[in-house]
Structure formats: C-alpha cells, structure tokens
CSV table of C-alpha atoms in Angstrom, one decimal:
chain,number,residue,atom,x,y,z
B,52,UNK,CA,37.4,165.4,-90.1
B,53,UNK,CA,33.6,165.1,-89.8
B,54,UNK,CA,31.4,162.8,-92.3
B,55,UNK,CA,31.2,163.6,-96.1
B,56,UNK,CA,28.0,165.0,-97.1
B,57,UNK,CA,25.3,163.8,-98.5
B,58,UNK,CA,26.6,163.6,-101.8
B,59,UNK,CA,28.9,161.2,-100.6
B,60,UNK,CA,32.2,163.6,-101.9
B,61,UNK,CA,34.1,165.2,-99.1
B,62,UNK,CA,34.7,169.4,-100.0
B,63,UNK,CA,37.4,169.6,-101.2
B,64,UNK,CA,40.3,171.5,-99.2
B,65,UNK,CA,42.2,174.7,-100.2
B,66,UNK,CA,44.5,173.4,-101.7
B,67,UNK,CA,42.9,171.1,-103.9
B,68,UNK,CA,40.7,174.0,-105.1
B,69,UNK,CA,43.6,175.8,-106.1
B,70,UNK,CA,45.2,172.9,-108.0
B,71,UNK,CA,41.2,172.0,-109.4
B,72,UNK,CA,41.0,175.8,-111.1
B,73,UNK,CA,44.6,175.9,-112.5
B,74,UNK,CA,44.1,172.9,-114.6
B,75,UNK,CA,40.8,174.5,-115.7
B,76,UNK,CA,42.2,177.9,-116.5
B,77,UNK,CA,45.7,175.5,-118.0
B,78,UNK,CA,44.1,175.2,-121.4
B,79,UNK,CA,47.0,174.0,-123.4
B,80,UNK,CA,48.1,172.1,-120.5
B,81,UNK,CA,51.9,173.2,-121.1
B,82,UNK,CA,52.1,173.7,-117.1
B,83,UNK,CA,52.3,177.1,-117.5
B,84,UNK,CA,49.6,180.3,-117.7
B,85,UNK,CA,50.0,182.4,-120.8
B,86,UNK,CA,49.0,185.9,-121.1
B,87,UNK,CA,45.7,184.4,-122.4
B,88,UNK,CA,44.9,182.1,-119.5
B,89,UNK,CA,46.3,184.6,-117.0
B,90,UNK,CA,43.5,187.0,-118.3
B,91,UNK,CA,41.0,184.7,-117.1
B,92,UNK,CA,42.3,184.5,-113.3
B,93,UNK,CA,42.8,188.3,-113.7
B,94,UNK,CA,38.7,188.6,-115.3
B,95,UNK,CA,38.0,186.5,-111.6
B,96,UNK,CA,39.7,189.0,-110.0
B,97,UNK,CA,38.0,192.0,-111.1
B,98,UNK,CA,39.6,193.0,-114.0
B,99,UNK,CA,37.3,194.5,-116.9
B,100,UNK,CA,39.9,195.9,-119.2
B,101,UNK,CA,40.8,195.5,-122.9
B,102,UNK,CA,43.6,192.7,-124.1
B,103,UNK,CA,45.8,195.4,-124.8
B,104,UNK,CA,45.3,196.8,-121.4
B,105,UNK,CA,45.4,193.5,-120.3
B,106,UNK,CA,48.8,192.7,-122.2
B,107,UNK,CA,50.3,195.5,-120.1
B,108,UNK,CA,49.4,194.4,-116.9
B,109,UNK,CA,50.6,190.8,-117.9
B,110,UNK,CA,54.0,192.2,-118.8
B,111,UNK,CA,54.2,194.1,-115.3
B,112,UNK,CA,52.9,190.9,-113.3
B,113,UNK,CA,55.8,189.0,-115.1
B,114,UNK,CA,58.6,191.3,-114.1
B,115,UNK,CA,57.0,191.7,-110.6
B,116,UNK,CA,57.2,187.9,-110.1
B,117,UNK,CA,60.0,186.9,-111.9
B,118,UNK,CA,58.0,185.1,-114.9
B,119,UNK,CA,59.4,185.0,-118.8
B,120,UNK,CA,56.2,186.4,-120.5
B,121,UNK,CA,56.5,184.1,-123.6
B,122,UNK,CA,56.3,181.3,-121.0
B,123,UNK,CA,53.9,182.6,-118.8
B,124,UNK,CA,53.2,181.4,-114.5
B,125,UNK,CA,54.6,177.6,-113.4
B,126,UNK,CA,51.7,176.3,-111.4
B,127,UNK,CA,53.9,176.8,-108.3
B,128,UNK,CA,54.0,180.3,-109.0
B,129,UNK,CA,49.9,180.5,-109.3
B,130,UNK,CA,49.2,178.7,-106.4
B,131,UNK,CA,51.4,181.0,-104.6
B,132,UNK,CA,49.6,184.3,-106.2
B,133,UNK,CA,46.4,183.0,-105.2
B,134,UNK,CA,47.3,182.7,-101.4
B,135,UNK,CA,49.3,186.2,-101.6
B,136,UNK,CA,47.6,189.2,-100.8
B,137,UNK,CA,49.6,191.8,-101.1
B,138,UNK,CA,49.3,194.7,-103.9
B,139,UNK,CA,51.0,192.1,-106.5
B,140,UNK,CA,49.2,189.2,-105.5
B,141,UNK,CA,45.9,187.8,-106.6
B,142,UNK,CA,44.3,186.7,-103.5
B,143,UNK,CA,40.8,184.6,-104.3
B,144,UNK,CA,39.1,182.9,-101.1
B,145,UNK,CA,38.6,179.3,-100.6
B,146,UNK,CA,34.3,180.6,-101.0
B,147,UNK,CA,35.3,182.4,-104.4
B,148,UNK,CA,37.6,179.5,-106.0
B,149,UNK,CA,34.5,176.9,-105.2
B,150,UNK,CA,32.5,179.3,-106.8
B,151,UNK,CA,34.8,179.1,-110.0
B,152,UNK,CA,35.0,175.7,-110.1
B,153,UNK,CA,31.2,175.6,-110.0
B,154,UNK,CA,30.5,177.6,-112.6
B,155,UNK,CA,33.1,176.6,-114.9
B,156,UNK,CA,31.7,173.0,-114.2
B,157,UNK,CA,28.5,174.4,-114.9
B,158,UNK,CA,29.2,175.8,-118.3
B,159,UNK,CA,31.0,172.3,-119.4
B,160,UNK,CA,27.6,170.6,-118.2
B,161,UNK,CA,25.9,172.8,-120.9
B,162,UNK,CA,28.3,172.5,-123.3
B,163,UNK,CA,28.7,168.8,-123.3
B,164,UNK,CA,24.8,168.8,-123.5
B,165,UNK,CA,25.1,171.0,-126.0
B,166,UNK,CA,27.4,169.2,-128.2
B,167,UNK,CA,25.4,165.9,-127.4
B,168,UNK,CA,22.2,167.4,-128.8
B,169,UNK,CA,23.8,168.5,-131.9
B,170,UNK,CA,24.9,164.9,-132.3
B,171,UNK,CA,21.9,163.4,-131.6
B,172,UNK,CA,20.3,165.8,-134.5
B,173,UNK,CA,22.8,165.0,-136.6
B,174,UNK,CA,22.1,161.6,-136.3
C-alpha cells in the first residue's frame, strides 16, 4: 500500500464502501433492507418509478434472491447484489459507492448544521 493522503485517512477499500453505504441505507438498523430502504439502493441505481411500481419490483427482487419480503435483504445478501452484475443484480462501482457515501455525508453535514442553527435560535 502506498502512503495515506493528505488528509491523513487511507480510501477506504471495496469492501468497506460496501459495508459504509449499507449501514447508511440500514435505517432501522434491524440488519436487514426493507422494501423502503431497498428503494433507495434501487433510486442509485437508476430507478425513477413510483412506490407502487417500486413495491413490484421489490416483490420480484425477493423471489429472485430468495429474500422473505416482510424481512427484506441480510447485509450478506446486499453486499453480494452490489458486486453481481448480472440482469438480477445491482452492480454499483467502487467510484459510484464513494460517490454515495459522499453525498449522503454531505447531506448529514447540512442537516446537523441545520438542526444546530435551529438550536442556537431557539436559545
């Protein structure tokens, strides 16, 4: 490995990135993507439809992969989607999942500033 970057923080590998955006997109960290959090990664991959379009394709991606649909993905399971790309797969590249991470770290940034504004008015 060659030396960190300036900022001192080494990029992270694949694999970290994977396990870095499935916390983020975890919200009720139960360990498992719902049909909800699913529709993120599947917004990130393209998709523009409505929930109930969305619901359908959720249902097929289920039986495709051997997933209960009241229980959603197992991290396992995502990790593995995101490296498969085949037609039932949901390949992202290393470039696209830093990309993620960036802006969803971005748009925490703003809301913690945000929310520490309205405190500081409040005060």
């Amino acid at each position: 490995d060659g030396p960190a970057p300036a900022g001192g923080h080494a990029p992270l590998d694949r694999a970290a990135l994977k396990r870095r955006t499935y916390v983020l997109w975890d919200i009720d960290g139960d360990g498992h993507l719902n049909q909800k959090e699913m529709m993120k990664l599947a917004q990130c991959m393209g998709f523009d439809g409505t929930i109930d379009e969305w619901a359908e394709q959720y249902e097929e991606m289920c039986e495709q992969h051997g997933c209960s649909p009241g229980t959603g993905f197992s991290q396992e399971k995502v990790l593995q989607l995101l490296d498969d790309e085949s037609d039932t797969g949901c390949f992202v590249s290393t470039e696209e999942l830093r990309q993620l991470l960036a802006a969803a770290t971005a748009d925490e940034d703003v809301i913690m500033e945000d929310a520490a504004a309205a405190a500081a008015a409040a005060a």
